[in-house]
Structure formats: structure tokens, C-alpha cells
mmCIF file of C-alpha atoms in Angstrom:
data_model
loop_
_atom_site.group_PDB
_atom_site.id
_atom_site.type_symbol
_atom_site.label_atom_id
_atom_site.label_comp_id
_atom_site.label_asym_id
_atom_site.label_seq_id
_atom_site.Cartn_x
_atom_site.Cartn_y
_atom_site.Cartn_z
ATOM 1 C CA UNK A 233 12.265 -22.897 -4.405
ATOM 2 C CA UNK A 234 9.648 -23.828 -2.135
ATOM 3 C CA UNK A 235 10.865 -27.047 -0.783
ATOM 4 C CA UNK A 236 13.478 -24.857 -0.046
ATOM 5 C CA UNK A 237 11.149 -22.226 1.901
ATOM 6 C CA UNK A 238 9.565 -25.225 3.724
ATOM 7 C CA UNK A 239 13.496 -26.136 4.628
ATOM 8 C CA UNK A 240 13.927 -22.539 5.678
ATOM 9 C CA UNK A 241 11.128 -22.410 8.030
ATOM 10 C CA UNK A 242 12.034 -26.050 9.704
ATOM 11 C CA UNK A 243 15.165 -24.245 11.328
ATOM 12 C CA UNK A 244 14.226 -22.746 14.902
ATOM 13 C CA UNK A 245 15.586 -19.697 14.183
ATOM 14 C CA UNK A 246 13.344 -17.039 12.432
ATOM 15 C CA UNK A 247 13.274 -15.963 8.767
ATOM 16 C CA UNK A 248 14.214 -12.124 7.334
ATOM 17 C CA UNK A 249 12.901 -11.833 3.695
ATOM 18 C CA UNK A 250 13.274 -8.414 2.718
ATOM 19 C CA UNK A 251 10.876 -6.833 0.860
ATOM 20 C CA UNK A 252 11.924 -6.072 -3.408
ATOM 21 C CA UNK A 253 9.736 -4.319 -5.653
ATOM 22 C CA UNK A 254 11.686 -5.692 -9.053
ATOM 23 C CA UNK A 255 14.458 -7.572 -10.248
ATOM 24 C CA UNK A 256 17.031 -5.145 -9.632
ATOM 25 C CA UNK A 257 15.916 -4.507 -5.775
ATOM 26 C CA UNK A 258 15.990 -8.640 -5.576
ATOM 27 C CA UNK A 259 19.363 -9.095 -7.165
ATOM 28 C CA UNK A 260 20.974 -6.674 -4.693
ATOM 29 C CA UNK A 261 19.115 -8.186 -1.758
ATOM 30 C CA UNK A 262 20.514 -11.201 -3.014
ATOM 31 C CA UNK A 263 24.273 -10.335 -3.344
ATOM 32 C CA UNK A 264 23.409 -8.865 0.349
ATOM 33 C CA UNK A 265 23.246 -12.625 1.784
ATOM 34 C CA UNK A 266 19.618 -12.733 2.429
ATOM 35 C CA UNK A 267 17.987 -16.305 2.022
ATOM 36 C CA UNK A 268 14.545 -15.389 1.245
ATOM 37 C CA UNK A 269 12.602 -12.282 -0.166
ATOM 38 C CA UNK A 270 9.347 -10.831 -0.070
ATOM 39 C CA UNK A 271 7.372 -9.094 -2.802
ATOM 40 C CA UNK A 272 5.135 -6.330 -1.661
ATOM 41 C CA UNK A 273 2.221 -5.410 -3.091
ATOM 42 C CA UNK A 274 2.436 -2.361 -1.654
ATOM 43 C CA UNK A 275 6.137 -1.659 -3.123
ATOM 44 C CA UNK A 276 4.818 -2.678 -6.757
ATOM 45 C CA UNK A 277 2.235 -0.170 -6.280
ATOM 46 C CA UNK A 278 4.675 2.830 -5.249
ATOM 47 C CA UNK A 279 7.412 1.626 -7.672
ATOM 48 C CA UNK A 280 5.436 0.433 -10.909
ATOM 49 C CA UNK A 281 2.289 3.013 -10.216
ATOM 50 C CA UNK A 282 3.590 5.435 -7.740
ATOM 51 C CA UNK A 283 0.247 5.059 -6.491
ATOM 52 C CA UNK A 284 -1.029 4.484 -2.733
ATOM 53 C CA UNK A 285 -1.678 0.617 -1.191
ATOM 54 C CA UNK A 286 -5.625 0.896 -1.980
ATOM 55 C CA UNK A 287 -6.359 -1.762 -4.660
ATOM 56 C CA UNK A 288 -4.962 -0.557 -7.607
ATOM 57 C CA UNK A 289 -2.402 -3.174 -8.697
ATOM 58 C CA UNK A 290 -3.698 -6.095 -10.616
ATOM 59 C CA UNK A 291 -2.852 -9.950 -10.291
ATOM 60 C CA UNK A 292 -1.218 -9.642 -14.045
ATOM 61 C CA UNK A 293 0.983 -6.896 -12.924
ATOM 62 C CA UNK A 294 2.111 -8.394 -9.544
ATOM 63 C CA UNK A 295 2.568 -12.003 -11.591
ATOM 64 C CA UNK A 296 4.880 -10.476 -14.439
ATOM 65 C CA UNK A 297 7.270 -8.692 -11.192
ATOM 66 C CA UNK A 298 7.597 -12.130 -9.759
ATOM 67 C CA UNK A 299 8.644 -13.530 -12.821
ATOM 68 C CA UNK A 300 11.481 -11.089 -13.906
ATOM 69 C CA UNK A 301 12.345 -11.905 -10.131
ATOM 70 C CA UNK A 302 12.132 -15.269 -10.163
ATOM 71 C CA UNK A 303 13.986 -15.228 -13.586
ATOM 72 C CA UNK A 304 16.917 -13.563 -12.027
ATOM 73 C CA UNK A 305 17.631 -14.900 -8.478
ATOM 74 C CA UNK A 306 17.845 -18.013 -7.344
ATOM 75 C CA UNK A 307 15.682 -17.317 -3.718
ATOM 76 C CA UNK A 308 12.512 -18.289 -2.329
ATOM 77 C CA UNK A 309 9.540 -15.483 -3.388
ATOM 78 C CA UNK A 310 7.042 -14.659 -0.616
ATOM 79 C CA UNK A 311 4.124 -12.843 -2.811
ATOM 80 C CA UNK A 312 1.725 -10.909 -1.669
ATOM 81 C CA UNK A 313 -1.631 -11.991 -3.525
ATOM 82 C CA UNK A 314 -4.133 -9.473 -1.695
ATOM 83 C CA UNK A 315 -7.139 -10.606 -1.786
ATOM 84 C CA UNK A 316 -6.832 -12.997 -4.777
ATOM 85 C CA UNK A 317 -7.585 -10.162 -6.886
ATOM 86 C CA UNK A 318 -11.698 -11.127 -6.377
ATOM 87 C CA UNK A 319 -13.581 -14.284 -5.794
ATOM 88 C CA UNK A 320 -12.764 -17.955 -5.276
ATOM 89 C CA UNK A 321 -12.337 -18.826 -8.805
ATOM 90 C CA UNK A 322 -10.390 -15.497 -9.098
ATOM 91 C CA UNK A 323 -7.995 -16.945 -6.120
ATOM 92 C CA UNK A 324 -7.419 -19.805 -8.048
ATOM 93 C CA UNK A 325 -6.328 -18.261 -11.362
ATOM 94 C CA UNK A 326 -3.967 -16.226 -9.310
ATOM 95 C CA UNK A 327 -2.553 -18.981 -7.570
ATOM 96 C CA UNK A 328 -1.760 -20.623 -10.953
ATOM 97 C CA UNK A 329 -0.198 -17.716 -12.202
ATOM 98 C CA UNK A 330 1.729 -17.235 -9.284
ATOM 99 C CA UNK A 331 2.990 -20.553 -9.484
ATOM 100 C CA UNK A 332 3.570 -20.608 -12.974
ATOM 101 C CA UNK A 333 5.552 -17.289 -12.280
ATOM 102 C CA UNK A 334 8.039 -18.743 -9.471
ATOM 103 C CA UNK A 335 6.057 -18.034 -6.103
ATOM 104 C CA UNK A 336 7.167 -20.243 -2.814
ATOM 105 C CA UNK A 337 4.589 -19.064 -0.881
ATOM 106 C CA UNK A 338 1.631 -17.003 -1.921
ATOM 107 C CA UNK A 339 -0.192 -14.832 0.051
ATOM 108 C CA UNK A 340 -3.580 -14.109 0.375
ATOM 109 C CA UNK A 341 -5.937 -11.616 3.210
ATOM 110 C CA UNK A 342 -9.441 -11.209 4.064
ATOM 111 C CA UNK A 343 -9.645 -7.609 3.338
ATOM 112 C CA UNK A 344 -12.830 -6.820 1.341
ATOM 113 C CA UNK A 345 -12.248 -4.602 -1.849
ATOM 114 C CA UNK A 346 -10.921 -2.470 -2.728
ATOM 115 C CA UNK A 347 -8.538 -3.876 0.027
ATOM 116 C CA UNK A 348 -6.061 -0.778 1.506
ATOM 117 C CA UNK A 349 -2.537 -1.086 3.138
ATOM 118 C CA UNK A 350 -3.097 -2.619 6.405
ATOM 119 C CA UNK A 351 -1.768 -0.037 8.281
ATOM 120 C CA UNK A 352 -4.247 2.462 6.309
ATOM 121 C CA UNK A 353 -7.542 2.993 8.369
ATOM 122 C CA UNK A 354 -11.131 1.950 6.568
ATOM 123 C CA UNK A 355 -10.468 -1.387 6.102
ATOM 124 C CA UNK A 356 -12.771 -3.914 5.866
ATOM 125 C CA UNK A 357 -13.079 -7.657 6.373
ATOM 126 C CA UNK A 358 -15.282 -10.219 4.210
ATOM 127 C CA UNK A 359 -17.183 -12.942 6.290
ATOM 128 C CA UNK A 360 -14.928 -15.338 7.566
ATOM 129 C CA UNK A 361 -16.736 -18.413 6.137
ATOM 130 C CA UNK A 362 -16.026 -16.702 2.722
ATOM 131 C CA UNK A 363 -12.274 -16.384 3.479
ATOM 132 C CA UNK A 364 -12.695 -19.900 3.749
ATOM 133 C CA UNK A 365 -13.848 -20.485 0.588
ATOM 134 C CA UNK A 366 -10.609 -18.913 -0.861
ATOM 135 C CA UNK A 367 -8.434 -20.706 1.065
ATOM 136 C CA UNK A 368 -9.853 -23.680 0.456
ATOM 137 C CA UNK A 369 -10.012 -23.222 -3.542
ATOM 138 C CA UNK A 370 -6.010 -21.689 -3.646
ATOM 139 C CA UNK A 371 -5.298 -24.873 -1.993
ATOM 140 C CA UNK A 372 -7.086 -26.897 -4.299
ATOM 141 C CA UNK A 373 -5.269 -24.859 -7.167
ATOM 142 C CA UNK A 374 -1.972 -25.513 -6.474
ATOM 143 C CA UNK A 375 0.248 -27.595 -8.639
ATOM 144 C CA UNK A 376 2.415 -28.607 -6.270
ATOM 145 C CA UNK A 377 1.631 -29.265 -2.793
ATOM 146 C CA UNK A 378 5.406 -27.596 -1.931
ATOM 147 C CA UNK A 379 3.765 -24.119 -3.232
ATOM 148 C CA UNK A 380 2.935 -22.734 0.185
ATOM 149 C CA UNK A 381 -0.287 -20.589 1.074
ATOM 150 C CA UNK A 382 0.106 -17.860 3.735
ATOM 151 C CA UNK A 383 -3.383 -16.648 5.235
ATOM 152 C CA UNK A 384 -3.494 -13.061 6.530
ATOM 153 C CA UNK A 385 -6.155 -11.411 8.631
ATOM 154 C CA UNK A 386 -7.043 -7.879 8.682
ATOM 155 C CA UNK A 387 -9.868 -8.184 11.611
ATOM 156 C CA UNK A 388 -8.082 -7.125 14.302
ATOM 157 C CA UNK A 389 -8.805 -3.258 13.211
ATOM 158 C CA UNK A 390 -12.190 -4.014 12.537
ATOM 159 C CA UNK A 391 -13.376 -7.116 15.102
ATOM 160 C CA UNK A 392 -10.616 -6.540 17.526
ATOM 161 C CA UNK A 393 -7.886 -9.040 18.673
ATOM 162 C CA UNK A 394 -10.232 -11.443 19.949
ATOM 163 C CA UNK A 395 -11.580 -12.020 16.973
ATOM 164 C CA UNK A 396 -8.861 -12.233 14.300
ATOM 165 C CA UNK A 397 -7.142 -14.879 16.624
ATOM 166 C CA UNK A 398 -10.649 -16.585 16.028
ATOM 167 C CA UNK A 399 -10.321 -16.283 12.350
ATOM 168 C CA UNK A 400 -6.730 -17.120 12.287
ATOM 169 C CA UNK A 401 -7.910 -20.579 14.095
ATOM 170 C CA UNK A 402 -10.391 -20.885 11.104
ATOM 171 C CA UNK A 403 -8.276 -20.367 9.063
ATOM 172 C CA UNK A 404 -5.591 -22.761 10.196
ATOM 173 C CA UNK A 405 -8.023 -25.372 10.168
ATOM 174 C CA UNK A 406 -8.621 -24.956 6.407
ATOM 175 C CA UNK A 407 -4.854 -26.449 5.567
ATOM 176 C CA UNK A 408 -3.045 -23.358 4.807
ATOM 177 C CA UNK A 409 0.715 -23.485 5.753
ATOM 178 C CA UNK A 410 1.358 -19.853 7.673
ATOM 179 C CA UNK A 411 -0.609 -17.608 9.444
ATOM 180 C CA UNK A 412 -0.555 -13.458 9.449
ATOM 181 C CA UNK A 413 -2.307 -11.590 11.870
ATOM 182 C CA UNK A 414 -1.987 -7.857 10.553
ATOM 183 C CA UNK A 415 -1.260 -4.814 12.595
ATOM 184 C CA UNK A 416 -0.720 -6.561 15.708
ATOM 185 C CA UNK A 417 -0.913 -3.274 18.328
ATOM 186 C CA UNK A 418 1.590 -3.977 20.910
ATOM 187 C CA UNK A 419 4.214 -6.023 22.287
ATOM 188 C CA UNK A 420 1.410 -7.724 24.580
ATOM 189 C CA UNK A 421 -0.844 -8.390 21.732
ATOM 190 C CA UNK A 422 2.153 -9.875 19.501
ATOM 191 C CA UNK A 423 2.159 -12.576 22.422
ATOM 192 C CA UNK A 424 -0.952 -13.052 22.410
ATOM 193 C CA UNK A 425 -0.736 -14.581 18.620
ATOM 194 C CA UNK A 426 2.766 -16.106 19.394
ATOM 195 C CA UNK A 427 1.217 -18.339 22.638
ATOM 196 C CA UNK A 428 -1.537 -18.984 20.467
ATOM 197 C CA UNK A 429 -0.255 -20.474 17.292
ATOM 198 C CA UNK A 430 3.729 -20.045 16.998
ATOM 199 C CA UNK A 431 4.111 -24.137 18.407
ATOM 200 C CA UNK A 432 1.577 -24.999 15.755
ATOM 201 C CA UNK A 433 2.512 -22.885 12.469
ATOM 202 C CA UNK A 434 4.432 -20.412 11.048
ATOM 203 C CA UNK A 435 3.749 -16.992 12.011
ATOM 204 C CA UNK A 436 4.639 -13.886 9.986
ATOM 205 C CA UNK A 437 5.600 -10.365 11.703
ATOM 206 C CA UNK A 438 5.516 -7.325 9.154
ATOM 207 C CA UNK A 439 7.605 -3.950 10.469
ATOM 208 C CA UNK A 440 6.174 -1.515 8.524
ATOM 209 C CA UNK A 441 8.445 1.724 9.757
ATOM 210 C CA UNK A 442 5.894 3.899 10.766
ATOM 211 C CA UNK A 443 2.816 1.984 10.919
ATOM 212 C CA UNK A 444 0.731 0.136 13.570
ATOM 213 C CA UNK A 445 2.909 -2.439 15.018
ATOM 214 C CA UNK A 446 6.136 -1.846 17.146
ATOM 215 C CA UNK A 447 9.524 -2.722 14.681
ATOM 216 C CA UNK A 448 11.269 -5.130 16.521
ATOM 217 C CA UNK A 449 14.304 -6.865 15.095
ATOM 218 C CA UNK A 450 13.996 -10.315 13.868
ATOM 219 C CA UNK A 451 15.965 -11.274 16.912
ATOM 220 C CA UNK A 452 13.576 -9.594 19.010
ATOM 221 C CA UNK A 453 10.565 -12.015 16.813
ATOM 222 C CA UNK A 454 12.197 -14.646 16.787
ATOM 223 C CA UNK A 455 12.449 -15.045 20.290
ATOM 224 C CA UNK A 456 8.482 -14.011 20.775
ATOM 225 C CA UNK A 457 8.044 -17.114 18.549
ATOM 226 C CA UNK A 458 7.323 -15.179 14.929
ATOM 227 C CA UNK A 459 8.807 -17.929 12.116
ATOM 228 C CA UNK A 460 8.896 -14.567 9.129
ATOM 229 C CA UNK A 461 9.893 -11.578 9.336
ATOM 230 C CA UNK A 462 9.525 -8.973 6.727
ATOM 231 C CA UNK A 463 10.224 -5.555 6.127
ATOM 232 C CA UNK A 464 7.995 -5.087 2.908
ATOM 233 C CA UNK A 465 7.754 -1.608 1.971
ATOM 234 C CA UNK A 466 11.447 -0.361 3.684
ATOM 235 C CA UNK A 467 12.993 -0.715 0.344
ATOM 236 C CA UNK A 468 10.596 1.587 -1.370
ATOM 237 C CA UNK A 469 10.768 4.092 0.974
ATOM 238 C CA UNK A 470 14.665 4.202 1.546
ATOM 239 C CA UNK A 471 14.713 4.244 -2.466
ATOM 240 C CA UNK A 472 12.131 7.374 -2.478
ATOM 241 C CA UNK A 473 14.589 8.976 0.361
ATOM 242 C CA UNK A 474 17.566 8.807 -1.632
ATOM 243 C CA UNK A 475 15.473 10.424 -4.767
ATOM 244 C CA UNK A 476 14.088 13.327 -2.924
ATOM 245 C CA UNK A 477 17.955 14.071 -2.468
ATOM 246 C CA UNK A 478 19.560 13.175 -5.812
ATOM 247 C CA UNK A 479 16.766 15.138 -7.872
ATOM 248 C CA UNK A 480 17.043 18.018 -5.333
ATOM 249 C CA UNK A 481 21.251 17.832 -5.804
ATOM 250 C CA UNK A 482 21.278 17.968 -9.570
ATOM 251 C CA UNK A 483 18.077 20.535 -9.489
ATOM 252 C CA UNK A 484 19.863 23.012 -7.136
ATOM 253 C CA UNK A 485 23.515 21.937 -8.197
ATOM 254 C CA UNK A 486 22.967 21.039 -12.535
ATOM 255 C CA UNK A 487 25.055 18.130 -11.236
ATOM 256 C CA UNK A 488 24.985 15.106 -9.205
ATOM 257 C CA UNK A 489 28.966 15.575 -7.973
ATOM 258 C CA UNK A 490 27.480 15.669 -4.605
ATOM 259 C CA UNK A 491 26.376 12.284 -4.436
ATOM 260 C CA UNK A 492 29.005 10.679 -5.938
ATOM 261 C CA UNK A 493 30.006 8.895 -3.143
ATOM 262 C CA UNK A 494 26.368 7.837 -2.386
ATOM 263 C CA UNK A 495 25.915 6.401 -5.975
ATOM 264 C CA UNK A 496 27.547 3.236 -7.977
ATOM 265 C CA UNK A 497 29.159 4.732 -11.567
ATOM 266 C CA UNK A 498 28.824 3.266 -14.209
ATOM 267 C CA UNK A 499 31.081 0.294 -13.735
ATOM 268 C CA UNK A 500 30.120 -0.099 -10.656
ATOM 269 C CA UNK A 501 26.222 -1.299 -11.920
ATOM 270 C CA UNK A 502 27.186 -2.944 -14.409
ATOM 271 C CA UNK A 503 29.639 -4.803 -12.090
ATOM 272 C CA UNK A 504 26.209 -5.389 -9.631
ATOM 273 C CA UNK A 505 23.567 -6.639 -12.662
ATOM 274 C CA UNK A 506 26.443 -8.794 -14.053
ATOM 275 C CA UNK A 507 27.055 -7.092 -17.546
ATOM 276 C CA UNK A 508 30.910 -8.644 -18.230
ATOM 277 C CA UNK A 509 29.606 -12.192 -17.637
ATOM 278 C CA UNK A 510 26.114 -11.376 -19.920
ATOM 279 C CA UNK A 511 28.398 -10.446 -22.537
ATOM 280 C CA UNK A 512 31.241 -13.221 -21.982
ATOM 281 C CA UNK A 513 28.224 -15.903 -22.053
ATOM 282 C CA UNK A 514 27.151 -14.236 -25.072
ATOM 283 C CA UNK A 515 30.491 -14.526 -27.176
ATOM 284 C CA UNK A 516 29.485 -18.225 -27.055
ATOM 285 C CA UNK A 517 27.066 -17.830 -29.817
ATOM 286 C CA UNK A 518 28.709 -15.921 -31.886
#
């Protein structure tokens, strides 16, 4: 899968991954036609914890996602490591397990900890020589020199633009295969890191709906020069949307004949998650 990311990210044209939370949200993004996906850190934490983006998911619990993903589509996995989950060595066991567990690329910020959404004020940014340090030793960990590493600044809310460009160069220079400069402000300063690096390395653009940066479409990026594009925590929140009214429906109503036609029946998951063809590949063993 990640020869096949690096094969994706040759073409010229730029890269929608999608973010999933589980198997089930992969599978259907899947079946959708998409070529890549992204697993959000922030998604496991709504989904799994239905908790807030503030350091609360661990490395074990983002590794076992990935693999019931990774288990049940065949697409490139963008993970979101966070900050390794705690120092260099720590970077290193979770890049291992993130390998082990299917990841194409894996990727990893300079937030300190406990590290927040980046579109959540109070961040805050470890040294840049340290960041470093991590990069360096998740390269070093890899297996396989296809498993790509992703390095993702947070400075720009802290240091300013100026500077996370700086530590994105740093960064670069350490070996690591894409670059992420967080919460880009504006269309001017989304330029800014396009002119910069986009002829020299991947860049990733999140749209966070609601957040910091202006949600473009990822014809929109790829013409500023962005290489990713994700929309990471989207499928969370259209999933939470669609709650609010099916619990409200069959609270007011004492039935959910309402949103029938929003809703699959029962044939119609099992026709999605593949149940016939589980059960015809089982008859084989009987």
C-alpha cells in the first residue's frame, strides 16, 4: 500500500483521502471510488471516546483502528500519529506499530503535550531541534523505506508564518517524505507554503469545516500546488448530524418511519459490509 501512495502522489494532479474513523466509515469510502483515506485522530477520539481532540487517544488505540481498516480495504492509510504519543523512542515504537498495523504514511506534529486539535487555541510547539530528533528516529524505525513519514507543524499559531515555513525547511531537510503546515490563515498564506515547497515535496491541505483555514476544493489545492487533500473530521461530524436527527425522530416519534428514506434497512447493510459473500465463502469450510 505504500508504494502505491508514493505512485499516487507521482501523478500531477492532487490527492482526496477522506477522513474514516473505523472500518465501516473506510469500507463505504471505499465503495465511494476514493483512492486513498485518512485516519483522524481527531475522528477516533469523537467516535471511539466521544471525547474532544486534546490528547486523550493513545498510540494502542489509534494502531488497533488502522488495523481493522487495513484488514478490510484494500487503500492506502494516511495515519495521524500526533505527536508520537511522547519521546523519540516513543516515535519509534509507534512507527513500528503503525507499520505493523498497515500505515502508508504516518504522521507525526510538533505540538507539545498534551497536543490539542490544531484548530483549538493553546497550542504549543516543542523546540524545533527536538522535532528533529523524532523525525529523525521514525525514519530510522521504519521497516520499509516505502512506509512514508508526513511532518506537520503547528508553529504558525504560536511563532507565526514566518517561522513554521522555517521549521517546515528543517524539517524537510531531516528526510521526511511530506510536509504539513497546520492552520494555514488565508488564501495568501496557503501560497506562501505552496511557492515555498510544493516543487520540492508533497504538501498536505486539511479543510476542517469550520476551523482556521479557508475549505477550498481539492481542485481549488491542487491548482495552488497542495499534493493531499483531506477532509479529516467531516465524516464524524456529518455522522453526529444525522444522529442528533434519528435519536430526536424515534424520541419524539417511538419510531424511526421518518427516516426511512435517509437510512439503509437491513438488506441494504448487509448488502454494503458484504454479508452474502462472508457467508458464501464460509460454506467452503463446512
Amino acid at each position: 500500500m505504500a508504494s502505491l501512495l508514493r505512485n499516487l502522489l507521482a501523478r500531477p494532479q492532487a490527492l482526496l483521502a477522506p477522513g474514516v474513523y473505523d472500518a465501516l466509515s473506510a469500507l463505504v469510502a471505499e465503495q465511494a471510488g476514493f483512492e486513498a483515506l485518512y485516519l483522524s485522530g481527531a475522528s477516533i477520539a469523537y467516535t471511539r471516546l466521544g471525547r474532544s481532540d486534546i490528547g486523550l487517544t493513545t498510540a494502542t488505540e489509534v494502531a488497533q483502528t488502522l488495523a481493522h481498516i487495513t484488514d478490510r480495504v484494500r487503500l492506502p492509510v494516511i495515519v495521524d500519529g500526533d505527536t508520537g504519543f511522547g519521546n523519540a523512542l516513543n516515535v519509534q515504537r509507534t512507527v513500528r506499530d503503525f507499520e505493523r498495523a498497515g500505515a502508508a504514511m504516518i504522521q507525526l506534529e510538533d505540538q507539545g503535550f498534551p497536543k490539542r486539535c490544531g484548530h483549538l487555541d493553546g497550542k504549543t510547539v516543542v523546540p524545533a531541534a527536538e522535532m528533529c530528533g523524532k523525525l529523525r528516529a521514525a525514519l530510522d524505525a521504519r521497516r520499509s523505506s516505502e512506509t512514508l513519514i508526513l511532518a506537520r507543524t503547528d508553529a504558525l499559531a504560536i511563532e507565526g508564518l514566518d517561522a513554521a515555513l522555517e521549521r517546515a525547511e528543517r524539517y524537510l531537510e531531516c528526510g521526511v517524505d511530506a510536509l504539513f503546515v497546520e492552520a494555514l490563515r488565508s488564501p495568501e498564506q496557503m501560497r506562501a507554503a505552496c511557492d515555498r515547497f510544493a516543487a520540492r515535496i508533497p504538501l498536505l491541505a486539511n479543510m476542517v469545516e469550520g476551523g482556521k483555514t479557508p475549505v477550498k476544493s481539492v481542485q481549488e489545492l491542487g491548482q495552488l500546488g497542495f499534493r493531499i487533500v483531506i477532509f479529516p473530521g467531516g465524516t464524524a461530524r456529518a455522522v453526529a448530524h444525522t444522529l442528533q436527527r434519528y435519536y430526536g425522530t424515534l424520541k419524539n416519534d417511538g419510531t424511526t418511519a421518518a427516516m426511512r428514506g435517509e437510512m439503509l434497512d437491513f438488506d441494504g447493510l448487509n448488502g454494503v459490509i458484504g454479508t452474502p459473500q462472508l457467508l458464501a465463502a464460509g460454506k467452503k469450510y463446512e
